[in-house]
Structures are given as C-alpha cells and as structure tokens.
PDB file of C-alpha atoms in Angstrom:
ATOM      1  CA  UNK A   3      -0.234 -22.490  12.741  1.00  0.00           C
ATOM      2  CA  UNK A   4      -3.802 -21.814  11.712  1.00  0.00           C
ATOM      3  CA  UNK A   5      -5.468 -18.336  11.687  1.00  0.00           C
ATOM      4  CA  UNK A   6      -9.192 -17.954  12.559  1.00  0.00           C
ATOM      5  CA  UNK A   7     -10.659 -16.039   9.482  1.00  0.00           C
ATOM      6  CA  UNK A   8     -13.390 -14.664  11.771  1.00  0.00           C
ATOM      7  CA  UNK A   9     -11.657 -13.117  14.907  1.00  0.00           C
ATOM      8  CA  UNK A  10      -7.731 -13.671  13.929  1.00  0.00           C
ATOM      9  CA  UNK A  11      -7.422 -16.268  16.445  1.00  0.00           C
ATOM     10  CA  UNK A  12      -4.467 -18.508  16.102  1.00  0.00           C
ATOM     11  CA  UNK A  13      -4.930 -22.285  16.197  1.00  0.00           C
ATOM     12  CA  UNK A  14      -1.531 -23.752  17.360  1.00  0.00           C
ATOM     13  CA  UNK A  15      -0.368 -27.548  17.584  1.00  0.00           C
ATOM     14  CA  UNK A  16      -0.221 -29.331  20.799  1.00  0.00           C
ATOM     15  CA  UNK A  17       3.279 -29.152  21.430  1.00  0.00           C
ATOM     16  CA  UNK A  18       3.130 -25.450  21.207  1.00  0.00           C
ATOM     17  CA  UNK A  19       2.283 -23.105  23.961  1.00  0.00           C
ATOM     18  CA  UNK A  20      -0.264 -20.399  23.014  1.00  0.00           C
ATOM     19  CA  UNK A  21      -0.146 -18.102  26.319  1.00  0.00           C
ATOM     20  CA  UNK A  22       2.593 -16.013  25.083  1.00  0.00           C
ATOM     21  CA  UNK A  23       1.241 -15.570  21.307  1.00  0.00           C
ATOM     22  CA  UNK A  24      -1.216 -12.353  20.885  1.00  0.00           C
ATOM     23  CA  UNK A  25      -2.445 -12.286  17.080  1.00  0.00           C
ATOM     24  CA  UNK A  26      -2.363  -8.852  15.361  1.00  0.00           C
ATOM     25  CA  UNK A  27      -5.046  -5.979  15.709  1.00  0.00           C
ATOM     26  CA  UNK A  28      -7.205  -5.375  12.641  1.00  0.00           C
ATOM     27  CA  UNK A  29      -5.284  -2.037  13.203  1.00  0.00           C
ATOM     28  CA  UNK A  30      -1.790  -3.273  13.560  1.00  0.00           C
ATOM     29  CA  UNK A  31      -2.392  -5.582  10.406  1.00  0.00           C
ATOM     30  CA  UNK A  32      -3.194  -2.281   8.336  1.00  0.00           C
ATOM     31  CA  UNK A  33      -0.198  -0.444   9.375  1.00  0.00           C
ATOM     32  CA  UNK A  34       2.034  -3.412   7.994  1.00  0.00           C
ATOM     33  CA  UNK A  35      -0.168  -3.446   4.598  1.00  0.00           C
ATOM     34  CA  UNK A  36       0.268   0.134   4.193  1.00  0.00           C
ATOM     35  CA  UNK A  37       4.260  -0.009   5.182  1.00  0.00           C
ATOM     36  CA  UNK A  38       5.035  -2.850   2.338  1.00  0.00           C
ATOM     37  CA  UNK A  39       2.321  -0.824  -0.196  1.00  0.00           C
ATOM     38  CA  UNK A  40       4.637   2.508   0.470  1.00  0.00           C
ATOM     39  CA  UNK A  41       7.441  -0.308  -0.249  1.00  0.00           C
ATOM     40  CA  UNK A  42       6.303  -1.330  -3.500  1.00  0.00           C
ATOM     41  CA  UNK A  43       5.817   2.205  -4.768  1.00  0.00           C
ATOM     42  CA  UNK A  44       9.785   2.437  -3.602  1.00  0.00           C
ATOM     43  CA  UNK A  45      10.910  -0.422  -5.288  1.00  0.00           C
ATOM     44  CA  UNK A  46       9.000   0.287  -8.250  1.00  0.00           C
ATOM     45  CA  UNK A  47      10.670   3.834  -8.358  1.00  0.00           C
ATOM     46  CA  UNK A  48      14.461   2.301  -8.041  1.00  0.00           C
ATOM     47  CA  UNK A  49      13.674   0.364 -10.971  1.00  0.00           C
ATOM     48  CA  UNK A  50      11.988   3.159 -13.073  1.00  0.00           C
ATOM     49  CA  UNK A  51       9.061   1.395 -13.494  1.00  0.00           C
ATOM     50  CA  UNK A  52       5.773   3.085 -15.021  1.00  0.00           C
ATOM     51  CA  UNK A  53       2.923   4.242 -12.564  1.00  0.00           C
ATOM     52  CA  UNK A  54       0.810   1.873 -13.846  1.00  0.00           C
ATOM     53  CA  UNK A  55       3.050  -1.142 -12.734  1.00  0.00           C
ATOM     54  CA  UNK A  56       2.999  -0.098  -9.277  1.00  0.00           C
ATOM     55  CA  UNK A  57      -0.892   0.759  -9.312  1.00  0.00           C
ATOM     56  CA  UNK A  58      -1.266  -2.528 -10.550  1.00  0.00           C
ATOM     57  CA  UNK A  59       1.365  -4.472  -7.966  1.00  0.00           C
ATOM     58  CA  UNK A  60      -0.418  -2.611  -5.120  1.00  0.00           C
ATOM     59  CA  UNK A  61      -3.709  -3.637  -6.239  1.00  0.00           C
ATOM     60  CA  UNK A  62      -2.985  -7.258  -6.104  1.00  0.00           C
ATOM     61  CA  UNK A  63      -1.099  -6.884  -2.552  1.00  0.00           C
ATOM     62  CA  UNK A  64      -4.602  -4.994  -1.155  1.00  0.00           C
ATOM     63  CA  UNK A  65      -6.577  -7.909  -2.771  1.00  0.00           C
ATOM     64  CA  UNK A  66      -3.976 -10.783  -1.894  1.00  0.00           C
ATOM     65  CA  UNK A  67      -4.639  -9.650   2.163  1.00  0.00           C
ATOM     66  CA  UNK A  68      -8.821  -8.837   1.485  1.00  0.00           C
ATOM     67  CA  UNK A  69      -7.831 -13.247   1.971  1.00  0.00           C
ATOM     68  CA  UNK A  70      -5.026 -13.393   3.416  1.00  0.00           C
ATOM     69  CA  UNK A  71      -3.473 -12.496   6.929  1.00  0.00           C
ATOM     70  CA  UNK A  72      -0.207 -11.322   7.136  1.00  0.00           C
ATOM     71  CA  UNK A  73      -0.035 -13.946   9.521  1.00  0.00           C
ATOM     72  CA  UNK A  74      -0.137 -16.303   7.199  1.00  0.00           C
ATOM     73  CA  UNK A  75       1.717 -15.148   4.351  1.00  0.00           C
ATOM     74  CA  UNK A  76       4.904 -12.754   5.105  1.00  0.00           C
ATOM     75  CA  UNK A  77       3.942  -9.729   3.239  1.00  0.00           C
ATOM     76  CA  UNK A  78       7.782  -8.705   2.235  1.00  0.00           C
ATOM     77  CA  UNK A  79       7.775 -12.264   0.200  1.00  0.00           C
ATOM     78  CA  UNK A  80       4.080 -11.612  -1.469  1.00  0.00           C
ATOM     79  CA  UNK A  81       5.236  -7.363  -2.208  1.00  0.00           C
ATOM     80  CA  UNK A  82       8.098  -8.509  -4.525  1.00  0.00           C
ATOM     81  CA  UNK A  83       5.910 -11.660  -6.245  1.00  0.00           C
ATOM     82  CA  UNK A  84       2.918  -8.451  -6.263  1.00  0.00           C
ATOM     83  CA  UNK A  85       5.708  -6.422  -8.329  1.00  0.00           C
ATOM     84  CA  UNK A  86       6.767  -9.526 -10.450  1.00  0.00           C
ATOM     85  CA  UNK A  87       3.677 -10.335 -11.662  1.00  0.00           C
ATOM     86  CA  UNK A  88       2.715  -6.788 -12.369  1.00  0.00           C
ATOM     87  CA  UNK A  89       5.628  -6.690 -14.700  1.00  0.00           C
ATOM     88  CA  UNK A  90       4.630  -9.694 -16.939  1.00  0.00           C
ATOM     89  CA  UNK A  91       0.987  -8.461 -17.057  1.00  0.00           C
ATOM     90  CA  UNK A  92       1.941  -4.781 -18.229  1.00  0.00           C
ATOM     91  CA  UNK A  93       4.455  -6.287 -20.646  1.00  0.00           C
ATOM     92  CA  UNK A  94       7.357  -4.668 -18.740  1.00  0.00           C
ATOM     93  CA  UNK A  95       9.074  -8.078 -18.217  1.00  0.00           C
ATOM     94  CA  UNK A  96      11.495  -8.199 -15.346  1.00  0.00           C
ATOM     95  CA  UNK A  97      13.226 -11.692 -14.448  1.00  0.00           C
ATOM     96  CA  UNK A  98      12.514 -12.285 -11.077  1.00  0.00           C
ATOM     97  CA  UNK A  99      16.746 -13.139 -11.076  1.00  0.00           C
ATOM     98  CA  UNK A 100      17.167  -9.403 -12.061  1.00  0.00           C
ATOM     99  CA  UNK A 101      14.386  -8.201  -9.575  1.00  0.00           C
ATOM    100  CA  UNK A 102      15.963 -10.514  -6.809  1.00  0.00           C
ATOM    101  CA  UNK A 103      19.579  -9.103  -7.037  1.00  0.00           C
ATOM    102  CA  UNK A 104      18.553  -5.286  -7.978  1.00  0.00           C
ATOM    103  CA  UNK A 105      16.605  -5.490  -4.126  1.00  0.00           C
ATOM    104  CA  UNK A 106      19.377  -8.214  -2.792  1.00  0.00           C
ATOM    105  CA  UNK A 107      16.191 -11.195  -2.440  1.00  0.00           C
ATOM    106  CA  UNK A 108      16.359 -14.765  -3.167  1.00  0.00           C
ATOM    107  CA  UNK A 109      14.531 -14.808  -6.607  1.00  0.00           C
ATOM    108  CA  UNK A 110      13.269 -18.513  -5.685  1.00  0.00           C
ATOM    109  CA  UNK A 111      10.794 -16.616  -2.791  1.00  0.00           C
ATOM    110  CA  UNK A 112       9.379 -14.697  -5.897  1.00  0.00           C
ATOM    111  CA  UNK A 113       8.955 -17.492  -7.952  1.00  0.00           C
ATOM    112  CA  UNK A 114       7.460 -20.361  -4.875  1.00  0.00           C
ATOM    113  CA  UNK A 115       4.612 -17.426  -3.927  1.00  0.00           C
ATOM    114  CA  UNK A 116       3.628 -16.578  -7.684  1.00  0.00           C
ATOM    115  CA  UNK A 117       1.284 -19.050  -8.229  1.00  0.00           C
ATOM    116  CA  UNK A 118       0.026 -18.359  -4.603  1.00  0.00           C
ATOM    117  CA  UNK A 119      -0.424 -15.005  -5.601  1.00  0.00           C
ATOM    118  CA  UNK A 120      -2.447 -15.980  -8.472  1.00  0.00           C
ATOM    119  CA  UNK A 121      -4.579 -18.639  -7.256  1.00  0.00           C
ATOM    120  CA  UNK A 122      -5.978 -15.546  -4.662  1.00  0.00           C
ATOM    121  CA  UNK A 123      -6.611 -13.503  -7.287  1.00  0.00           C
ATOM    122  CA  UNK A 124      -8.511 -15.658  -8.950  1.00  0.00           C
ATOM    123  CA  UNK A 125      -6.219 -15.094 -11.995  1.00  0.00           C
ATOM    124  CA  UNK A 126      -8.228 -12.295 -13.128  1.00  0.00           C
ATOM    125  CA  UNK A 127      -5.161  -9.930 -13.539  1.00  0.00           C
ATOM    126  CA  UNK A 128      -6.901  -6.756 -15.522  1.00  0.00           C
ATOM    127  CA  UNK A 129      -6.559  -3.469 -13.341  1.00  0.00           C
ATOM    128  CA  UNK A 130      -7.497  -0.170 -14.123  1.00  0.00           C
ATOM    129  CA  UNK A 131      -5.602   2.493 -11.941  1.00  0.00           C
ATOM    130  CA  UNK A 132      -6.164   6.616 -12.057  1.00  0.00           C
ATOM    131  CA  UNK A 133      -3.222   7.637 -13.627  1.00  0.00           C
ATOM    132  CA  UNK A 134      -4.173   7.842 -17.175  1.00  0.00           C
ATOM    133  CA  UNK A 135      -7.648   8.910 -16.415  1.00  0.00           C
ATOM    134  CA  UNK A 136      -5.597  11.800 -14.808  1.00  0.00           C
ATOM    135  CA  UNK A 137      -3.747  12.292 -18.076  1.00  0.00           C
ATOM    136  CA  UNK A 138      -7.389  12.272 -19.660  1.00  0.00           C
ATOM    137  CA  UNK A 139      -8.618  15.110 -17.725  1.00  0.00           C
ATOM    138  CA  UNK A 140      -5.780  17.292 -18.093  1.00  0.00           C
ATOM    139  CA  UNK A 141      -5.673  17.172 -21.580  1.00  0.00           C
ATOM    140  CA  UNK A 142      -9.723  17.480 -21.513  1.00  0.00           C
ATOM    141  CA  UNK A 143      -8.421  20.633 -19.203  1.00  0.00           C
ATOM    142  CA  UNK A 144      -6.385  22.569 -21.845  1.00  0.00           C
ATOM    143  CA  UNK A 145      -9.201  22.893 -23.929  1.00  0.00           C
ATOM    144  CA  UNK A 146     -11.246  24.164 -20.580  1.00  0.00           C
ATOM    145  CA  UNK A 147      -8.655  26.540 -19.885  1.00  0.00           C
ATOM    146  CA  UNK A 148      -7.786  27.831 -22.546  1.00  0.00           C
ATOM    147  CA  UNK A 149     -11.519  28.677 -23.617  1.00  0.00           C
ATOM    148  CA  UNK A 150     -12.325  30.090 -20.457  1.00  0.00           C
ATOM    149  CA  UNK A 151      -9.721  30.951 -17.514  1.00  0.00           C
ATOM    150  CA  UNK A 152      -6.461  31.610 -18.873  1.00  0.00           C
ATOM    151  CA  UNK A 153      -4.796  28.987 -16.617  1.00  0.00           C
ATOM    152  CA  UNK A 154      -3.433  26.647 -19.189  1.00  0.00           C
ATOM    153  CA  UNK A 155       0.268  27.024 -18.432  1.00  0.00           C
ATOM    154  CA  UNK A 156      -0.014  25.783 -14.642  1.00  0.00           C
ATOM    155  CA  UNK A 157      -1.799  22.525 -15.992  1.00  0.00           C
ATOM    156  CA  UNK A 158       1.345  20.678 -15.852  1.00  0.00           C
ATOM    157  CA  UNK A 159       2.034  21.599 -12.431  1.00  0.00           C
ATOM    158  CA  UNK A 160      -1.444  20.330 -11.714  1.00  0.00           C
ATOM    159  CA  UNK A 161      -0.870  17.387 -13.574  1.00  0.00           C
ATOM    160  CA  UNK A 162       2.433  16.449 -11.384  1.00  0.00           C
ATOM    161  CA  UNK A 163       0.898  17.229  -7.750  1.00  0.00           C
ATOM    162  CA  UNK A 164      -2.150  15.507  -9.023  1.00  0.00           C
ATOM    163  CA  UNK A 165      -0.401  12.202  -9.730  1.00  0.00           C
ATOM    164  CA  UNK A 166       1.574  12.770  -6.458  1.00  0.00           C
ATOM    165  CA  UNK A 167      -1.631  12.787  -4.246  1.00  0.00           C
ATOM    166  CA  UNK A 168      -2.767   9.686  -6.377  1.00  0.00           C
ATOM    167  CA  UNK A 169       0.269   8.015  -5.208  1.00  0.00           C
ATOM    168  CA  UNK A 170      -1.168   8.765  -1.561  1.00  0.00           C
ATOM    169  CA  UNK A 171      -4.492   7.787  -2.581  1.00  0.00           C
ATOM    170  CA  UNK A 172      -2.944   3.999  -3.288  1.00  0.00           C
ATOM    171  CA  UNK A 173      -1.748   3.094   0.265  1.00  0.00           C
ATOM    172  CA  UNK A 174      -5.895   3.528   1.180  1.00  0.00           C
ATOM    173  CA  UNK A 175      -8.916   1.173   0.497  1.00  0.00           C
ATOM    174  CA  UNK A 176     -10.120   4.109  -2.222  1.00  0.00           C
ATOM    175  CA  UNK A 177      -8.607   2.028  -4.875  1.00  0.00           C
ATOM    176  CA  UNK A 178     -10.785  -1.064  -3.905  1.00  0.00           C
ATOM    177  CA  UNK A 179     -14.137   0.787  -3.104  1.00  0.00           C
ATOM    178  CA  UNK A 180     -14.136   3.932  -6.336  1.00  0.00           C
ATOM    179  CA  UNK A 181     -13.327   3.641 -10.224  1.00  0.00           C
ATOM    180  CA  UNK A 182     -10.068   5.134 -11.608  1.00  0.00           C
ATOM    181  CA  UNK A 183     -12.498   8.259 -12.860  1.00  0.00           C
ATOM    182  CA  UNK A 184     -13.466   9.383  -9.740  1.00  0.00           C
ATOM    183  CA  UNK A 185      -9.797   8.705  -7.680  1.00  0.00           C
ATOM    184  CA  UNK A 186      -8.655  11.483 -10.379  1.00  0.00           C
ATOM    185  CA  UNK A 187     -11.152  13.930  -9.984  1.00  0.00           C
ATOM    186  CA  UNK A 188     -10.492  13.772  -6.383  1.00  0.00           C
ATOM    187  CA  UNK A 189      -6.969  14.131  -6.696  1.00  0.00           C
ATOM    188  CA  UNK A 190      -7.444  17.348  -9.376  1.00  0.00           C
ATOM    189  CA  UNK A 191      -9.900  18.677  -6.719  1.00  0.00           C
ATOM    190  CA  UNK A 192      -7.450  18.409  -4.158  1.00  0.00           C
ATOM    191  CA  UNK A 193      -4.917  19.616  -5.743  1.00  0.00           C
ATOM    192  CA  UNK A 194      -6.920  22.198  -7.786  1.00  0.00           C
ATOM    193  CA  UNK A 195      -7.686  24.051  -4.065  1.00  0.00           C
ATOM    194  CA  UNK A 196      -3.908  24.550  -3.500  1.00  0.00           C
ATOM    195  CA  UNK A 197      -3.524  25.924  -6.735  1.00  0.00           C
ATOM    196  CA  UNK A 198      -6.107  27.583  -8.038  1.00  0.00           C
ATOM    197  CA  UNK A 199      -6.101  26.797 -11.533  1.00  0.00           C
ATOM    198  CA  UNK A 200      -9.003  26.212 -12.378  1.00  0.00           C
ATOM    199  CA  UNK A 201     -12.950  26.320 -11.409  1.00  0.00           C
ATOM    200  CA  UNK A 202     -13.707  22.793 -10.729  1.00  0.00           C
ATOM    201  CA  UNK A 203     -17.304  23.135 -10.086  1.00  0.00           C
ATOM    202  CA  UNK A 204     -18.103  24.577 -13.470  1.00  0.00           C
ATOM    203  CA  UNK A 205     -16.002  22.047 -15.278  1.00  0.00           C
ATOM    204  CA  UNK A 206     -17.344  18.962 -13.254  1.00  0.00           C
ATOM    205  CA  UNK A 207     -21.129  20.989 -14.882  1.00  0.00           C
ATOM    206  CA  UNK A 208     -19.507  20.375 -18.311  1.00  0.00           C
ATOM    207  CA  UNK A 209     -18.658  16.916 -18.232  1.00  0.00           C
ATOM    208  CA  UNK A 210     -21.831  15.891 -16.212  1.00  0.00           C
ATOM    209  CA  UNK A 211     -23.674  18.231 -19.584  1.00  0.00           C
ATOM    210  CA  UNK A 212     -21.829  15.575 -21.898  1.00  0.00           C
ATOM    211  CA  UNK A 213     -22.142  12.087 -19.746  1.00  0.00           C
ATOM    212  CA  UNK A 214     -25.766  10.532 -19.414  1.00  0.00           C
ATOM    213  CA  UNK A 215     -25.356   9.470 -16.072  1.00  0.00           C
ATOM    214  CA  UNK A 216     -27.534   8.344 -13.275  1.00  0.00           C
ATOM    215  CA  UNK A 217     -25.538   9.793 -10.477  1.00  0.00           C
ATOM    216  CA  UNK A 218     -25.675  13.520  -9.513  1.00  0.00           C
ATOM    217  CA  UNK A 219     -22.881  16.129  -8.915  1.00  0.00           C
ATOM    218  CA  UNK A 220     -24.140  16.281  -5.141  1.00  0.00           C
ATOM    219  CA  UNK A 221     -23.530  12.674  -5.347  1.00  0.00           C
ATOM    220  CA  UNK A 222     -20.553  12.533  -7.366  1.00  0.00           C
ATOM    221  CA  UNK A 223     -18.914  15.802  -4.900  1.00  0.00           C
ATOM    222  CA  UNK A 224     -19.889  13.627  -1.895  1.00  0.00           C
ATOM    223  CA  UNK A 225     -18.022  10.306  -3.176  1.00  0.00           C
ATOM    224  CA  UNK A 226     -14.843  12.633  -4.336  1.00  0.00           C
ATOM    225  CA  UNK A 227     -14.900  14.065  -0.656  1.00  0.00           C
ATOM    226  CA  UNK A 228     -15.066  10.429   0.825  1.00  0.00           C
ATOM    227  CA  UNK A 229     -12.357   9.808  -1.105  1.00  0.00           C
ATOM    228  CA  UNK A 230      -9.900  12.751   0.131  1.00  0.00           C
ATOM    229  CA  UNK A 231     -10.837  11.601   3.295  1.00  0.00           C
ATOM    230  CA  UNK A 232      -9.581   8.584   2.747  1.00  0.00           C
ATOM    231  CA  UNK A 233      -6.384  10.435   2.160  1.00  0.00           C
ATOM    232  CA  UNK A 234      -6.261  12.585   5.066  1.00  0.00           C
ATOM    233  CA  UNK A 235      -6.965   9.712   7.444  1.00  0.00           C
ATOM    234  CA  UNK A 236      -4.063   7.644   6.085  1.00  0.00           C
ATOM    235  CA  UNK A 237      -1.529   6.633   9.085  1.00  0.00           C
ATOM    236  CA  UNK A 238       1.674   6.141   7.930  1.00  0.00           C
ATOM    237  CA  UNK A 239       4.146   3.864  10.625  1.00  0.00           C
ATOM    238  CA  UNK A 240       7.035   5.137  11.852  1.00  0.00           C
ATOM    239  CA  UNK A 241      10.615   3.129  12.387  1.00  0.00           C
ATOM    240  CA  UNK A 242       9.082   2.363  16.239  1.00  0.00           C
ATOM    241  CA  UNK A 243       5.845   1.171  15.101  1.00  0.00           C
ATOM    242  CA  UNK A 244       7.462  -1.572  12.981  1.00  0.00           C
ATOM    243  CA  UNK A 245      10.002  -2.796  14.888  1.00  0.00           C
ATOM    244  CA  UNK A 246       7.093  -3.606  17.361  1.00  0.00           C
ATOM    245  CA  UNK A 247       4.988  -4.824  14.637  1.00  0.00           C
ATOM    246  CA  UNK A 248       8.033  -7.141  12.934  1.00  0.00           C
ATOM    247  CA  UNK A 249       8.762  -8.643  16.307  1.00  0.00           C
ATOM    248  CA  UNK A 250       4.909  -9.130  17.075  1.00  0.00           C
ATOM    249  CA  UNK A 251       5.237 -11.395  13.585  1.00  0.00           C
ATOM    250  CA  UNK A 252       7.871 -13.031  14.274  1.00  0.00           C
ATOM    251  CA  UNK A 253       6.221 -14.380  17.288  1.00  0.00           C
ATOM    252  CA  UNK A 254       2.756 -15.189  15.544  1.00  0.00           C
ATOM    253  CA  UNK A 255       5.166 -17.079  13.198  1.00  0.00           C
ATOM    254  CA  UNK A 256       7.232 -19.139  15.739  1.00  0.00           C
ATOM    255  CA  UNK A 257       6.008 -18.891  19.078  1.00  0.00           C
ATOM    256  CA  UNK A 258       9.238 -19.958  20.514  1.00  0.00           C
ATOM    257  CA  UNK A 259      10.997 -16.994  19.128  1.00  0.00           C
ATOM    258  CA  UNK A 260       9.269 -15.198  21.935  1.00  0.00           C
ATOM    259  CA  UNK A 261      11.078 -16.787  24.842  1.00  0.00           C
ATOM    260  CA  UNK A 262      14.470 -16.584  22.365  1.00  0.00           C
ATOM    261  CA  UNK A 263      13.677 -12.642  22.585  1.00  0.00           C
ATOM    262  CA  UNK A 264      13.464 -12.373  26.335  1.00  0.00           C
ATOM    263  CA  UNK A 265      16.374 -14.306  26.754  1.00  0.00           C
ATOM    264  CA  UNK A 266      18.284 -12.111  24.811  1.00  0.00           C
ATOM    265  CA  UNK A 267      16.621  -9.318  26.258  1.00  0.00           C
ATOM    266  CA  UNK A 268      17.562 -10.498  29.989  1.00  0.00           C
ATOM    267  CA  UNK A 269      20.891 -11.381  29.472  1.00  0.00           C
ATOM    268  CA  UNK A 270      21.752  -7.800  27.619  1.00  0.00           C
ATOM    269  CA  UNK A 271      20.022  -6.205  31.189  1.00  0.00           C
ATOM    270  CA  UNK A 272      22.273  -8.073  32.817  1.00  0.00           C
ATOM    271  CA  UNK A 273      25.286  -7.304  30.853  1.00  0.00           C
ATOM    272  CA  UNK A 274      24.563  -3.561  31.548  1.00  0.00           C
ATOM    273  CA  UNK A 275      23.654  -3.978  35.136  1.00  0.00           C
ATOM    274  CA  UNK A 276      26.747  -5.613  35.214  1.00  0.00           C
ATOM    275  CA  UNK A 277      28.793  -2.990  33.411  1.00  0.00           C
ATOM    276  CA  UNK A 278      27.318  -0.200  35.149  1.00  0.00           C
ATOM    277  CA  UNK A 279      28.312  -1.964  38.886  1.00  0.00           C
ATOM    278  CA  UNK A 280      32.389  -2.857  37.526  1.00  0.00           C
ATOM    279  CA  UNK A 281      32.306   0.783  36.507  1.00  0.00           C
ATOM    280  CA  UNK A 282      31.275   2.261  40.014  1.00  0.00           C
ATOM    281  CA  UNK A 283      33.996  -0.334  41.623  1.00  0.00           C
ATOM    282  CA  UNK A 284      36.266   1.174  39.239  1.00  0.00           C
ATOM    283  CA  UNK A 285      35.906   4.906  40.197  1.00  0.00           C
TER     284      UNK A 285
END
C-alpha cells in the first residue's frame, strides 16, 4: 500500500480491492497523533522519567508524522522508538529490553523503527522544550515578587500548574510553530489569571526593558494568546472515537480485514437474532 502525500489517497496493488478502503481525514489523523502524544507523556510518567524526556519524545513523534502518515507507519510502534531514542539523547539510557517488558512490547519493534525514526528526523536530535525556561522565569519571579507584590510564597504553586498547562500545551502544534520562551510565558499567563500572583503585564515591561528585541509586547501578547488558543482548542478522543479510528487503520492497513470485520459482525447479529427468537419459543 502506497499513500498519496498530496490528498491521502491510497494506491493499492491489483489484486486488492479499493472500494471498501476510505483513507483517514486530516482530522481523524490528528486525533490519533494527539491520543499516542497523551500516551507518551503516560508512559514517560510510569517510568519516572524527567519532563524533558517526554518534551523531547513528543517532539520527534509531531515531526516523525509532519512526513509520515499514520497510514504508513503504526504510530503505537514509532511512540515507544520516539521514547527510546529520547532516552539515549538526554543521557537517561533505557534498554529498549527494559522499556519493552516495563509496557509488555516486543523490544525488537523498538529497535527495527529506530533508525526509521532517525533517518526522518534528519538525525538532528537537539530539542529545546519550555520546561526549564519555566524554571527560569520563576526564579527570575522571586526576585519580582519579592521587590514588589508580596506574592513570593504562591510561586511554587504557580510553578506546578504552570508546568501542568505546558504538559497540555505539548499534545498541540505550539511546540512546532513558538520557542520554548514564549510556550512558558503563555503557560505563567494562563495560569497567572487563575491565581493571581502576580502582575504579568508589568513584569513582561521589565524583561522587554532588559532584552533588545525587535518584537513588541503587542506582538509578543498576541503570539502568547495564539498560543493559549492553541490550548483551548485541543480535542482530546474519547474510548468511542478510537475504537472507530483503530478499526478505520486496520482497514487502511489490510483491506481484507474489512470484510473479516463484517463477517464477524453478521454472524454475532445472527447469533443474537437467534438467541432472542429460542428465548421467545422458550417462554
């Protein structure tokens, strides 16, 4: 099977019959990129790894598919090689034996789509993710707070819901389209109108006073509110959405599967019909 990398066509061999095979929405493709992204960030958390491993394992999956369709790759296989990879380059070095059995995988799928993996990324593995530009600015903060608003002892509750919302801010394209500086501003800005801690217009004045920068605060604001917009439009799919989804694969994958699926799905109708006619008999 060959997918058109204009309009997502599917090029089949002879022997295969097409009419049945739809190819995936633009739309339905995102959902499934966003579902194995939220996966990522959950296997990174059952194996305590650092923020910055799964910034850096989601960046590669969003850049893998900017190629890719998950038509052509199965995005469960390219997540965990995403999250193997991610390990060696932080120098947090996880066999991908250990990563295999600790999510119940075959480690060889990790280890056959690494150099796939690569090869799309051109091997240019440096990312830079908002987390510790977050930690930055909070400790730029205390200094902020402490000369001016009295606020300093809810900075660490900032700090927390701030990283939280940066979490969010990963399953979107804001990662791919702003730097790490501006994904934590918006996140502290978000965060800071729950809150309240401090007065973010002022302090974005003071470190525009000390930068030299061509871009304006109007212009900065408007890219920071792009950003949280980003956030808010983020559509997370639900257990229904990807069961349709995963079966729409399946058949992009094999084509036959399809007519598998029905048969299953006529002989279970019959069972019941079947069932429910031996039960009225009964009574």
């Amino acid at each position: 099977m060959k997918v058109n990398p204009v309009d997502g066509s599917i090029d089949l061999p002879d022997h295969v019959d097409s009419s049945g095979v739809k190819p995936m929405s633009y739309e339905e493709e995102q959902l499934i990129r966003v579902f194995y992204e939220q996966k990522i960030q959950e296997v990174c958390t059952a194996f305590k790894f650092p923020h910055k491993i799964q910034a850096t394992a989601i960046i590669y999956f969003k850049r893998f598919y900017l190629q890719w369709s998950v038509m052509e790759h199965q995005p469960k296989n390219i997540m965990l090689t995403c999250v193997y990879a991610s390990c060696k380059v932080e120098e947090n070095h996880v066999s991908a034996e250990e990563l295999g059995k600790g999510i119940q995988q075959d480690h060889e799928i990790i280890l056959n789509n690494e150099m796939v993996l690569l090869k799309s990324l051109d091997f240019d593995l440096i990312v830079y993710a908002p987390y510790r530009s977050i930690e930055g600015f909070i400790d730029d903060l205390e200094g902020f707070c402490r000369a001016g608003n009295g606020a300093f002892q809810r900075l660490e509750e900032l700090h927390q819901m701030a990283i939280s919302h940066a979490d969010k801010m990963m399953l979107t394209d804001a990662p791919l389209l702003y730097t790490p500086g501006q994904l934590a501003l918006a996140a502290l800005h978000k965060c800071n109108d729950i809150l309240k801690v401090f007065d973010f217009e002022r302090y974005l004045e003071t470190i525009f006073s000390r930068q030299h920068s061509n871009c304006t605060i109007e212009q900065f604001v408007q890219s920071i509110n792009a950003i949280n917009y980003l956030v808010d439009q983020l559509k997370m799919p639900s257990v229904k959405d990807m069961r349709h989804l995963d079966r729409k694969l399946r058949h992009c994958w094999d084509p036959s599967s399809r007519d598998e699926h029905k048969k299953k799905e006529k002989k279970s109708k019959h069972k019941s019909k079947r069932t429910s006619t031996d039960a009225q008999l009964n009574s």
